[in-house]
Amino acid sequence: MTSPIAVRIKQVSKKFRRGELHGSLRDFVPNLVSGFVRKGTDALRAEEFWALRDIDLEIEEGEAFGIIGDNGAGKSTLLKLLSRVISPTRGFIQVKGRLSALIEIGAGFHPDLTGRENVYLNGAILGMSRAEITAKLDEIVSFAGIQEFIETPVKRYSSGMYARLGFAVAAHVNPEVLIVDEALSVGDWSFQRKCETRMKSLVSSGATVVFVSHNLGAVSSLCARCALLDRGTLLKIGQTEEVVEAYLNGQMRRQSVPATDIAIEEVKIMRDTGSGSGAHFREGESATVRVTLASRIESRNLAVDLYLKDERTYEIAEIYLNMVAGVALAVEPSSRTVLEFRIHLNLCPGSYDVGCVVRNPDLQVEYDRRFPVASMFISGSRSARGAANLFPQLIKNEIQR
Amino acid sequence: MSCHCRVKKVHTSGSSNIESRASMLQNLADLFRARELLEAIVLRDVKVRYKQSVMGLLWAILMPVIIVAAGALARLGMSIFANKPFDQSQFASVVVKSVPWAFFVSSIRFATSSLTGNYNLVTKLAFPKEIFPIAAVISCGFDFLIASAVLIIVGAALRVPLGWAVLWVPVALLLLLSLCVSAGLVLSAMNLFFRDVRHIVEVLLTFAIFFSPVFFDVDMFGRWKSYLLLNPVAPLLEAIRSSLVSRSTPDLFWLGYSATIALCALPLSYLFFKSQESKFAEYI
């Protein structure tokens, strides 16, 4: 099943300079002359760094492709290269078809203009003709849900309304290639839902979507394939679930253990069945959590609390391990204590971060607190959303007259 | 014209070096395709200027009116000093030159900061960036049209006689437009790299009125006349004056001089702008 390639990125590197560019006119004039000559060389001058290095990527037509990575990994640079706002230092990028970039929602909005005027302005910026915009105006406005404010200057809009209108315009461009950066992080649940549906319908109508987000749940629900960027290099390309798991594992490894009397050395979430470690689960599965504490002192009355936060950093669960155990937990001096217990992941699809606190409730001492100490990623049927999964099952569906 | 402006390096697998150059023709085609965007940006600039303002459309004539008032005063002083009567034609000369001068000053001022003022669009989206300085000039042209309309109505009410020489006015105005666009292209790109360009331009524009025949006519300067006409705007203003006030054909030699500069400046400034365009998003 090889579809034609919509986006081809070949050996692309991008060099940036730290600090101020062009300190003075004296630098500028020689740069004007030598600028093009020097371009394409490998040598890094002082203050220069590679924002992206030797990226090779092919995205098929009609595919939804995700790009994930930490801040500063080069995701936005890659998107800017794709949308031709900046040009690569080396390498070559090919994009087939009409491209629409949703890099910053409402980037072209002018605060003093009304919603309607901004729809026309932003539509033109995104490459729509006036006739096209007029034809789609009602659809755009109702998608954004701001019918009664369409004649109000957007400076009076709430940030949510602003963002919704921005997305609504961009989503109606009908591009062949849509580039989306963090678009789903705006608006409430129902609007995010709408955006996802819109993007899915774009994909099913044959458009290619390149999606960058920190919201791993949104990435995995939309994209079958994914790329992981790490400090300018492409670490992994593959099925979204594998890439997300590699990302979460990599993130945890980078944290170091601080020196306290009782330190949380590791919190690991493991698969109950099958292959040992893994940060990726299906909804409703059970998992084993292993907490390893390293203590220098003795304690007879220790409380270990775990808490779970979702992507919007709402705390959705707290677990008190001493309550689970029914007794106060104890540690010996200069030793390691390992606690293992089982949890049921009654969670909706998405990614979750785990935090851990070790404290003595009597002495009111907090020995260690780490967040995020572990992360996991839940995939599933998407029959439920929100904080908890109530595992709905259909037991009756009949028409009563 | 075999000018190459946007140079995009394309490398395949590191070794071979293929360069694909977008020709000037290609760039102009891109610009033409983006005409609706240009329209939208002009509309935005015009609307924003008149929204939430006390004066509304009066803004368009405020600047020319002030220039005319200052010019009339200066002219009056000169005629008292020279012991000559201050007549209608002197006043008319100041009026017909002030309106295009106001356009020249405001369009260059506005165009200079047009790229930095649209930071968001320059760094986030890809389209021909010359749209911004061009839109800035055109939106100032809108003010110019309003002021001209007022002038035409007043002229008609006063039954000011016109001759066939009036046909030279659009020629001079088109050349002025070309000068404004050229300056806008170069200065907006320079201001993107160095923010003080805007201040330099501001200072130059403030004092440019002393070097350009707005308050005075070049004929007053006798043998120094030619030096004043070296300023490419001067022959255009003089052409407008002579065709409207003296109702005679302008000095075609100096008009030709201005035309040569204006018509050379346009493609050259466009080439310069396009050669720098690929750096805009990074250096802004």
XYZ file of C-alpha atoms in Angstrom:
685
model
C 0.000 0.000 0.000
C 2.379 2.677 -1.159
C 0.592 5.952 -1.688
C 2.267 8.811 -3.487
C 4.436 10.998 -1.284
C 2.904 14.323 -0.235
C 5.801 15.648 1.796
C 9.391 14.665 1.143
C 12.115 15.911 3.455
C 15.561 14.919 2.374
C 18.740 15.415 4.371
C 17.424 18.662 5.768
C 19.519 20.644 8.208
C 18.898 24.073 9.613
C 21.479 26.260 11.260
C 20.574 29.087 13.627
C 22.585 31.658 15.473
C 22.213 32.357 19.129
C 21.913 35.880 20.358
C 21.411 38.959 18.278
C 21.785 38.608 14.587
C 23.800 41.248 12.805
C 25.329 43.183 15.664
C 26.224 46.109 13.498
C 26.296 47.456 10.018
C 29.930 46.436 9.855
C 28.920 42.766 10.107
C 25.991 43.176 7.856
C 27.704 44.352 4.703
C 30.198 41.475 4.434
C 27.386 39.072 5.329
C 25.369 40.343 2.421
C 28.203 39.441 0.117
C 29.262 36.169 1.646
C 25.830 35.051 2.791
C 25.011 32.904 -0.148
C 28.513 31.613 -0.639
C 28.793 30.333 2.903
C 25.352 28.805 2.939
C 25.473 25.060 2.768
C 28.816 24.576 4.398
C 29.073 22.321 7.384
C 31.249 24.491 9.544
C 29.601 26.104 12.533
C 30.762 29.580 13.329
C 30.705 30.971 16.818
C 27.218 31.082 18.303
C 25.787 28.913 15.589
C 24.010 25.674 16.245
C 22.054 23.078 14.350
C 18.366 23.345 15.073
C 17.801 20.381 12.814
C 20.311 17.922 11.533
C 19.956 15.536 8.615
C 16.240 14.986 8.777
C 14.837 12.426 6.358
C 11.123 12.012 6.289
C 8.473 10.985 3.845
C 4.814 11.517 4.491
C 2.308 9.837 2.266
C -0.682 11.465 0.683
C -3.769 11.233 2.829
C -1.798 10.368 5.920
C -2.056 11.974 9.332
C 1.467 12.213 10.612
C 2.463 13.295 14.103
C 5.643 14.954 15.284
C 6.462 14.843 18.980
C 9.413 15.829 21.114
C 10.453 18.062 23.973
C 10.516 21.828 23.745
C 13.509 22.799 21.673
C 13.625 19.509 19.836
C 13.138 21.286 16.521
C 9.470 20.631 15.911
C 8.512 24.203 15.188
C 11.583 24.704 13.033
C 10.557 21.704 10.985
C 7.051 23.065 10.553
C 8.373 26.462 9.532
C 10.571 24.787 6.960
C 7.601 22.827 5.667
C 5.472 25.928 5.364
C 8.388 27.690 3.607
C 8.586 30.533 6.103
C 12.281 29.771 6.461
C 14.496 27.883 4.070
C 16.797 25.000 4.984
C 20.530 25.505 5.336
C 21.021 22.227 3.561
C 18.799 19.643 2.058
C 15.606 19.674 0.225
C 11.904 19.785 0.952
C 9.102 18.986 -1.397
C 5.460 19.550 -0.635
C 2.841 18.506 -3.121
C -0.351 20.488 -3.324
C -1.924 23.467 -1.640
C -0.491 23.862 1.797
C -2.123 25.519 4.741
C -0.201 26.110 7.905
C -1.976 26.428 11.199
C 1.167 27.374 13.006
C -0.297 30.050 15.155
C -4.009 30.359 15.346
C -5.271 33.757 14.431
C -1.785 35.006 13.610
C -3.218 37.403 11.100
C -6.035 38.733 13.228
C -6.173 42.425 13.817
C -7.668 43.308 17.206
C -9.566 46.343 15.923
C -11.339 44.531 13.124
C -14.591 42.673 13.627
C -14.918 38.925 13.518
C -16.270 39.054 9.995
C -13.522 41.359 8.737
C -10.931 39.137 10.325
C -12.386 36.046 8.688
C -11.878 37.694 5.302
C -8.409 38.905 6.208
C -7.255 35.626 7.685
C -8.846 33.645 4.886
C -6.905 35.708 2.353
C -3.721 35.188 4.347
C -4.302 31.451 4.293
C -4.806 31.545 0.551
C -8.565 31.557 0.101
C -10.236 33.713 -2.500
C -12.851 36.224 -1.465
C -15.581 34.241 -3.196
C -14.515 31.101 -1.370
C -14.647 32.861 1.984
C -18.047 34.354 1.311
C -19.336 30.895 0.442
C -17.988 29.419 3.646
C -18.568 32.339 5.991
C -21.657 30.909 7.694
C -20.017 27.537 8.110
C -16.893 29.095 9.627
C -18.831 31.287 12.019
C -21.071 28.516 13.235
C -18.093 26.183 13.582
C -16.459 28.745 15.839
C -19.760 29.226 17.650
C -19.595 33.004 17.697
C -22.613 33.931 15.564
C -23.766 36.750 17.810
C -20.301 38.317 18.054
C -19.424 38.362 14.392
C -19.723 42.162 14.184
C -17.703 42.727 17.361
C -14.011 43.658 17.162
C -11.957 40.614 18.095
C -10.126 42.538 20.802
C -13.310 42.136 22.831
C -13.280 38.381 22.346
C -12.262 35.970 25.053
C -9.067 34.111 24.247
C -11.128 31.014 23.631
C -13.375 32.734 21.110
C -10.349 34.216 19.408
C -8.685 30.850 19.082
C -11.867 29.137 17.970
C -12.405 31.633 15.181
C -8.774 31.238 14.158
C -9.041 27.500 13.950
C -12.386 27.684 12.210
C -10.956 29.791 9.374
C -7.897 27.610 8.970
C -9.876 24.399 9.064
C -12.046 25.555 6.184
C -9.219 26.305 3.773
C -9.543 22.774 2.358
C -5.837 22.320 1.920
C -4.170 19.315 0.391
C -1.541 19.475 3.106
C -2.476 20.876 6.503
C 0.204 21.680 9.028
C -1.079 21.969 12.572
C 0.931 23.141 15.545
C -0.735 22.785 18.926
C -4.080 23.723 17.497
C -6.017 21.369 19.691
C -4.792 22.918 22.877
C -7.345 25.697 22.600
C -10.959 25.782 23.567
C -13.024 23.547 25.747
C -13.585 19.841 25.390
C -16.419 20.123 22.946
C -14.433 22.462 20.720
C -11.388 20.213 20.852
C -13.678 17.390 19.849
C -14.906 19.454 16.906
C -11.334 20.178 15.815
C -10.407 16.537 15.952
C -13.468 15.577 13.961
C -12.705 18.266 11.419
C -9.121 17.104 11.060
C -10.228 13.506 10.716
C -12.705 14.427 8.032
C -9.959 16.335 6.230
C -7.792 13.226 6.373
C -10.583 10.976 5.182
C -11.227 13.352 2.303
C -7.662 12.687 1.184
C -5.766 15.586 2.745
C -2.416 15.087 4.391
C -2.114 16.354 7.945
C 1.152 17.013 9.729
C 0.386 17.451 13.387
C 2.708 18.691 16.097
C 1.546 18.568 19.653
C 2.494 17.948 23.238
C -0.890 16.401 23.661
C 0.061 12.769 23.139
C -3.538 11.698 23.389
C -4.550 13.899 20.485
C -1.564 12.775 18.438
C -2.317 9.118 18.943
C -5.995 9.464 18.267
C -5.347 11.242 14.989
C -2.073 9.919 13.650
C -1.195 6.401 12.689
C 2.461 7.254 12.201
C 4.664 9.539 14.163
C 8.197 10.904 14.359
C 10.145 11.679 17.506
C 12.522 14.610 17.409
C 15.225 15.021 20.007
C 17.563 18.004 20.013
C 17.419 18.430 16.275
C 17.743 14.831 15.227
C 15.148 12.332 14.210
C 15.192 9.664 16.906
C 12.434 7.414 15.744
C 9.788 7.086 13.053
C 7.086 4.494 13.210
C 3.706 3.535 14.568
C 2.486 6.229 16.935
C 2.205 3.942 19.953
C 5.797 2.764 19.689
C 7.098 6.270 19.187
C 5.099 7.673 22.082
C 6.393 4.918 24.322
C 9.971 5.575 23.277
C 9.427 9.248 24.019
C 8.031 8.677 27.490
C 10.787 6.203 28.399
C 13.439 8.592 27.196
C 11.999 11.426 29.215
C 12.177 9.548 32.512
C 15.749 8.478 32.029
C 16.936 12.038 31.887
C 15.968 12.909 35.436
C 18.518 12.372 38.137
C 17.931 11.274 41.685
C 18.494 14.024 44.240
C 20.227 13.344 47.551
C 17.805 13.457 50.452
C 17.363 11.304 53.525
C 14.706 9.264 51.871
C 14.718 9.598 48.101
C 12.368 8.316 45.485
C 14.751 6.437 43.281
C 12.340 5.154 40.719
C 8.678 4.730 40.019
C 7.981 2.246 37.321
C 4.724 1.248 35.781
C 4.865 -2.248 34.387
C 2.676 -4.443 32.345
C 1.017 -7.211 34.314
C 1.036 -9.628 31.469
C 3.562 -10.151 28.747
C 6.743 -8.203 28.348
C 7.949 -6.388 31.463
C 8.275 -2.648 31.290
C 6.213 -0.393 29.155
C 4.602 2.935 29.359
C 1.853 2.072 26.972
C -1.388 0.422 28.075
C -4.882 -0.131 26.862
C -7.785 1.322 28.755
C -9.046 -0.921 31.536
C -5.848 -2.950 31.772
C -4.246 -3.496 35.105
C -0.654 -2.577 35.758
C 1.952 -3.026 38.443
C 3.532 0.026 39.963
C 6.926 -0.379 41.554
C 8.204 2.349 43.854
C 11.849 2.142 44.860
C 12.960 4.262 47.796
C 16.562 4.819 48.784
C 16.909 5.739 52.457
C 19.825 6.897 54.540
C 17.846 7.056 57.739
C 15.369 4.877 59.530
C 11.703 5.707 59.556
C 8.828 3.804 61.096
C 6.019 6.014 59.970
C 6.301 6.814 56.319
C 3.563 7.846 53.944
C 4.062 7.339 50.241
C 1.544 9.083 48.018
C 1.174 8.767 44.296
C -0.803 11.129 42.197
C -1.820 11.113 38.592
C -2.195 14.117 36.353
C -3.619 14.278 32.879
C -2.347 16.282 29.928
C -3.905 19.457 31.164
C -2.219 18.804 34.517
C -5.440 18.269 36.366
C -4.877 15.933 39.230
C -7.243 13.097 38.554
C -6.225 10.469 41.121
C -4.374 10.167 44.389
C -3.188 6.953 45.930
C -2.075 6.699 49.569
C 0.125 3.644 49.765
C 0.140 3.394 53.531
C -3.655 3.301 53.400
C -3.486 0.666 50.670
C -1.097 -1.358 52.816
C -3.185 -0.784 55.923
C -0.034 -0.106 57.948
C 2.524 2.635 58.139
C 5.445 1.976 55.837
C 8.941 1.616 57.214
C 12.447 1.937 55.798
C 15.805 0.854 57.154
C 18.908 3.079 57.143
C 21.213 2.752 54.123
C 18.888 0.507 52.252
C 16.487 0.265 49.404
C 12.814 -0.411 49.875
C 10.739 -1.699 47.016
C 6.953 -1.433 47.018
C 4.869 -3.071 44.357
C 1.161 -2.816 43.988
C -1.455 -3.222 41.362
C -3.706 -0.616 39.865
C -6.541 -0.732 37.372
C -6.254 1.774 34.605
C -9.823 2.962 34.474
C -8.597 5.843 32.424
C -9.584 7.365 29.187
C -7.138 7.365 26.293
C -4.411 9.936 26.710
C -1.115 10.377 28.435
C -0.711 10.672 32.157
C 2.102 11.740 34.400
C 2.699 10.186 37.783
C 4.033 12.094 40.747
C 5.246 10.720 44.024
C 5.683 12.148 47.511
C 7.458 10.546 50.472
C 6.682 12.159 53.812
C 6.334 11.588 57.488
C 2.826 12.644 58.490
C 3.691 12.868 62.212
C 6.788 15.002 61.836
C 5.271 16.965 58.953
C 8.426 16.324 56.964
C 8.430 15.872 53.235
C 11.485 13.867 52.281
C 11.108 13.844 48.556
C 8.659 14.867 45.900
C 9.048 14.141 42.237
C 6.842 14.978 39.340
C 6.688 13.597 36.786
C 8.424 10.510 38.019
C 6.756 8.255 35.500
C 4.453 8.619 32.568
C 2.123 6.315 30.828
C 0.088 6.376 27.781
C -3.352 4.835 27.467
C -4.899 3.930 24.172
C -8.291 2.509 23.565
C -11.604 2.558 21.891
C -12.301 6.223 22.532
C -15.817 5.434 23.613
C -15.240 7.631 26.623
C -13.492 10.870 27.373
C -12.914 12.955 30.444
C -11.104 12.095 33.637
C -12.383 8.604 34.346
C -13.426 5.749 32.188
C -16.701 4.261 33.374
C -16.492 1.464 30.781
C -19.929 1.896 29.264
C -21.569 -1.184 27.822
C -24.681 -1.125 25.722
C -27.403 -3.281 27.243
C -30.460 -1.924 25.561
C -31.116 -0.185 22.267
C -34.760 -0.407 21.317
C -37.363 1.878 19.939
C -40.384 2.173 22.188
C -43.688 3.370 20.801
C 15.222 40.345 -18.144
C 17.456 37.618 -16.837
C 17.586 38.755 -13.247
C 17.537 36.095 -10.598
C 16.391 37.147 -7.231
C 15.326 34.447 -4.828
C 18.155 31.991 -4.498
C 17.097 28.740 -2.954
C 19.786 26.163 -2.447
C 18.727 22.654 -3.066
C 21.103 19.873 -2.186
C 20.564 16.269 -2.881
C 22.392 13.779 -0.711
C 25.141 16.193 0.207
C 27.393 16.013 -2.822
C 25.751 17.397 -5.904
C 24.689 20.974 -5.862
C 21.590 21.875 -7.794
C 20.387 25.406 -7.628
C 16.865 26.259 -8.475
C 16.472 29.959 -8.967
C 13.160 31.641 -9.078
C 13.210 34.159 -11.860
C 11.860 37.662 -11.539
C 9.004 36.570 -13.758
C 8.179 33.784 -11.335
C 8.180 36.258 -8.450
C 5.866 38.599 -10.270
C 3.547 35.697 -11.020
C 3.523 34.833 -7.296
C 2.754 38.443 -6.491
C -0.065 38.464 -9.000
C -1.521 35.307 -7.505
C -1.472 36.971 -4.103
C -3.423 40.023 -5.301
C -6.451 39.166 -3.208
C -4.231 39.036 -0.165
C -2.777 42.408 -1.110
C -6.310 43.710 -1.334
C -7.167 42.277 2.076
C -4.098 43.813 3.703
C -4.799 47.214 2.123
C -8.373 47.006 3.346
C -7.160 46.115 6.821
C -4.691 49.008 6.922
C -7.292 51.492 5.727
C -10.027 50.237 8.058
C -7.778 50.137 11.072
C -6.692 53.706 10.510
C -10.245 54.999 10.610
C -11.627 52.727 13.316
C -12.083 54.077 16.779
C -10.798 57.493 15.753
C -12.225 60.889 16.595
C -11.571 62.382 13.206
C -12.520 59.501 10.950
C -12.022 60.380 7.311
C -10.897 63.898 8.247
C -7.539 62.304 8.952
C -6.957 62.056 5.234
C -7.055 65.820 4.806
C -5.563 66.870 8.128
C -1.975 66.405 7.058
C -2.322 68.217 3.693
C -4.256 71.041 5.378
C -1.485 71.568 7.922
C 1.176 71.466 5.217
C -0.814 73.975 3.160
C -1.212 76.274 6.166
C 2.512 76.138 6.925
C 3.340 76.594 3.248
C 1.001 79.542 2.841
C 2.590 81.209 5.836
C 6.104 80.609 4.507
C 5.075 81.911 1.078
C 3.510 84.983 2.623
C 6.748 85.689 4.482
C 8.754 85.291 1.301
C 6.540 87.659 -0.661
C 6.674 90.289 2.068
C 10.458 89.948 2.131
C 10.677 90.187 -1.661
C 8.177 93.024 -1.673
C 5.921 91.186 -4.082
C 2.199 90.602 -3.748
C 1.060 87.214 -2.406
C -1.353 86.138 -5.082
C -3.694 83.243 -5.693
C -1.322 81.340 -7.933
C 1.275 81.158 -5.171
C -1.286 79.744 -2.796
C -2.546 77.302 -5.453
C 1.010 76.162 -6.027
C 1.426 75.269 -2.354
C -1.925 73.468 -2.311
C -1.349 71.247 -5.331
C 2.096 70.262 -4.108
C 1.125 69.626 -0.504
C -1.310 66.828 -1.252
C 1.138 64.621 -3.189
C 3.870 65.529 -0.708
C 1.718 64.337 2.185
C 1.242 61.074 0.299
C 4.961 60.739 -0.337
C 5.875 61.267 3.318
C 3.179 59.112 4.873
C 3.568 56.231 2.453
C 7.326 56.015 2.973
C 6.936 56.316 6.717
C 4.247 53.654 6.832
C 5.990 51.321 4.393
C 9.263 51.466 6.314
C 7.748 49.822 9.360
C 5.385 47.590 7.398
C 7.444 44.395 7.704
C 8.279 44.793 11.373
C 4.682 45.795 12.062
C 3.482 42.522 10.593
C 5.905 40.433 12.611
C 3.357 37.688 13.132
C 2.648 37.210 9.471
C 6.265 37.511 8.365
C 7.411 34.789 10.740
C 4.464 32.458 10.524
C 3.292 32.243 6.966
C 4.773 32.026 3.527
C 3.652 34.419 0.832
C 5.298 37.212 -1.156
C 6.409 39.605 1.575
C 6.557 42.626 -0.759
C 2.830 42.711 -0.201
C 3.389 44.601 3.049
C 5.288 47.659 1.800
C 3.155 47.780 -1.339
C -0.041 47.586 0.712
C 1.285 50.344 2.968
C 1.832 52.642 0.006
C -1.552 51.818 -1.510
C -3.399 52.406 1.737
C -1.755 55.831 1.993
C -2.866 56.302 -1.589
C -6.405 55.939 -0.300
C -5.892 58.993 1.918
C -4.396 60.763 -1.069
C -7.507 60.023 -3.129
C -9.767 61.468 -0.456
C -7.663 64.608 -0.181
C -7.559 64.911 -3.981
C -11.307 64.494 -4.196
C -11.724 67.342 -1.707
C -9.299 69.423 -3.765
C -11.165 68.692 -6.995
C -14.507 69.605 -5.424
C -13.129 72.864 -4.040
C -11.441 73.610 -7.372
C -14.665 72.964 -9.257
C -16.641 75.131 -6.852
C -14.181 77.978 -7.357
C -14.276 77.384 -11.116
C -10.533 77.027 -11.390
C -9.707 76.862 -15.092
C -7.958 73.730 -16.412
C -5.915 73.201 -19.551
C -4.875 70.164 -21.534
C -1.665 70.123 -19.508
C -3.666 68.527 -16.699
C -3.034 65.223 -18.463
C 0.550 65.381 -17.195
C -0.681 65.053 -13.622
C -1.409 61.300 -13.729
C 2.008 60.747 -15.333
C 3.740 62.595 -12.507
C 1.631 60.797 -9.904
C 2.432 57.357 -11.320
C 6.138 58.202 -11.210
C 5.728 59.392 -7.622
C 3.967 56.129 -6.793
C 6.836 54.204 -8.315
C 9.335 56.159 -6.194
C 7.302 55.498 -3.054
C 7.037 51.772 -3.731
C 10.764 51.519 -4.478
C 11.694 53.383 -1.321
C 9.175 51.330 0.646
C 10.637 48.046 -0.592
C 14.210 48.975 0.274
C 13.496 50.734 3.558
C 11.106 48.097 4.911
C 13.705 45.385 4.301
C 16.438 47.491 5.880
C 14.280 48.343 8.864
C 13.737 44.634 9.386
C 17.459 44.151 9.866
C 18.146 47.429 11.686
C 15.364 49.007 13.652
C 16.919 52.454 13.673
C 16.343 52.760 9.942
C 12.852 53.870 10.864
C 14.204 56.739 12.939
C 16.651 57.765 10.258
C 13.810 57.807 7.747
C 11.722 59.840 10.165
C 14.409 62.496 10.471
C 15.005 62.583 6.726
C 11.307 62.918 5.976
C 10.905 65.723 8.493
C 13.568 67.814 6.847
C 12.998 66.676 3.282
C 10.389 69.395 2.870
C 13.202 71.972 2.932
C 14.964 70.214 0.085
C 11.864 69.740 -2.008
C 9.893 72.461 -3.742
C 6.689 72.242 -1.718
C 6.617 75.659 -0.060
C 8.627 77.245 -2.786
C 9.010 76.854 -6.550
C 12.370 75.997 -8.062
C 12.163 79.038 -10.343
C 12.764 81.252 -7.308
C 16.297 79.911 -7.075
C 17.606 81.196 -10.377
C 20.817 79.465 -11.328
C 20.559 77.047 -8.363
C 17.371 75.655 -9.840
C 19.063 72.618 -11.425
C 20.564 71.499 -8.131
C 17.164 71.489 -6.491
C 15.739 69.493 -9.368
C 18.284 66.721 -8.806
C 15.994 65.554 -6.021
C 13.846 63.141 -8.057
C 10.661 64.229 -6.301
C 11.213 67.886 -7.232
C 10.548 67.640 -10.987
C 7.386 65.659 -10.249
C 6.051 68.333 -7.882
C 7.026 71.040 -10.365
C 5.322 69.125 -13.154
C 2.127 68.946 -11.136
C 2.362 72.671 -10.380
C 3.013 73.762 -13.933
C 0.293 71.574 -15.415
C -2.324 72.626 -12.865
C -1.377 76.193 -11.943
C 0.489 77.575 -14.982
C -1.491 75.290 -17.305
C 1.608 74.656 -19.361
C 3.568 71.544 -20.335
C 6.090 70.670 -17.617
C 9.834 70.757 -18.148
C 10.126 67.519 -20.074
C 13.874 67.207 -19.544
C 13.565 67.120 -15.779
C 10.409 65.035 -15.887
C 12.348 62.566 -18.018
C 15.127 62.625 -15.439
C 12.689 61.717 -12.660
C 11.045 59.101 -14.833
C 14.387 57.434 -15.518
C 15.165 57.252 -11.816
C 11.685 56.083 -10.847
C 11.553 53.407 -13.509
C 15.047 52.094 -12.737
C 14.472 52.184 -8.988
C 11.404 49.988 -9.144
C 12.985 46.800 -10.583
C 16.229 47.332 -8.656
C 14.491 47.754 -5.322
C 12.319 44.747 -6.069
C 15.414 42.664 -6.806
C 17.008 43.823 -3.583
C 13.875 43.014 -1.606
C 13.576 39.561 -3.122
C 17.230 38.779 -2.523
C 16.748 39.469 1.183
C 13.304 37.933 1.553
C 14.451 34.449 2.534
C 16.163 35.877 5.612
C 13.214 37.889 6.867
C 11.660 35.267 9.112
C 14.952 34.579 10.853
C 16.355 38.060 11.203
C 13.274 40.052 12.070
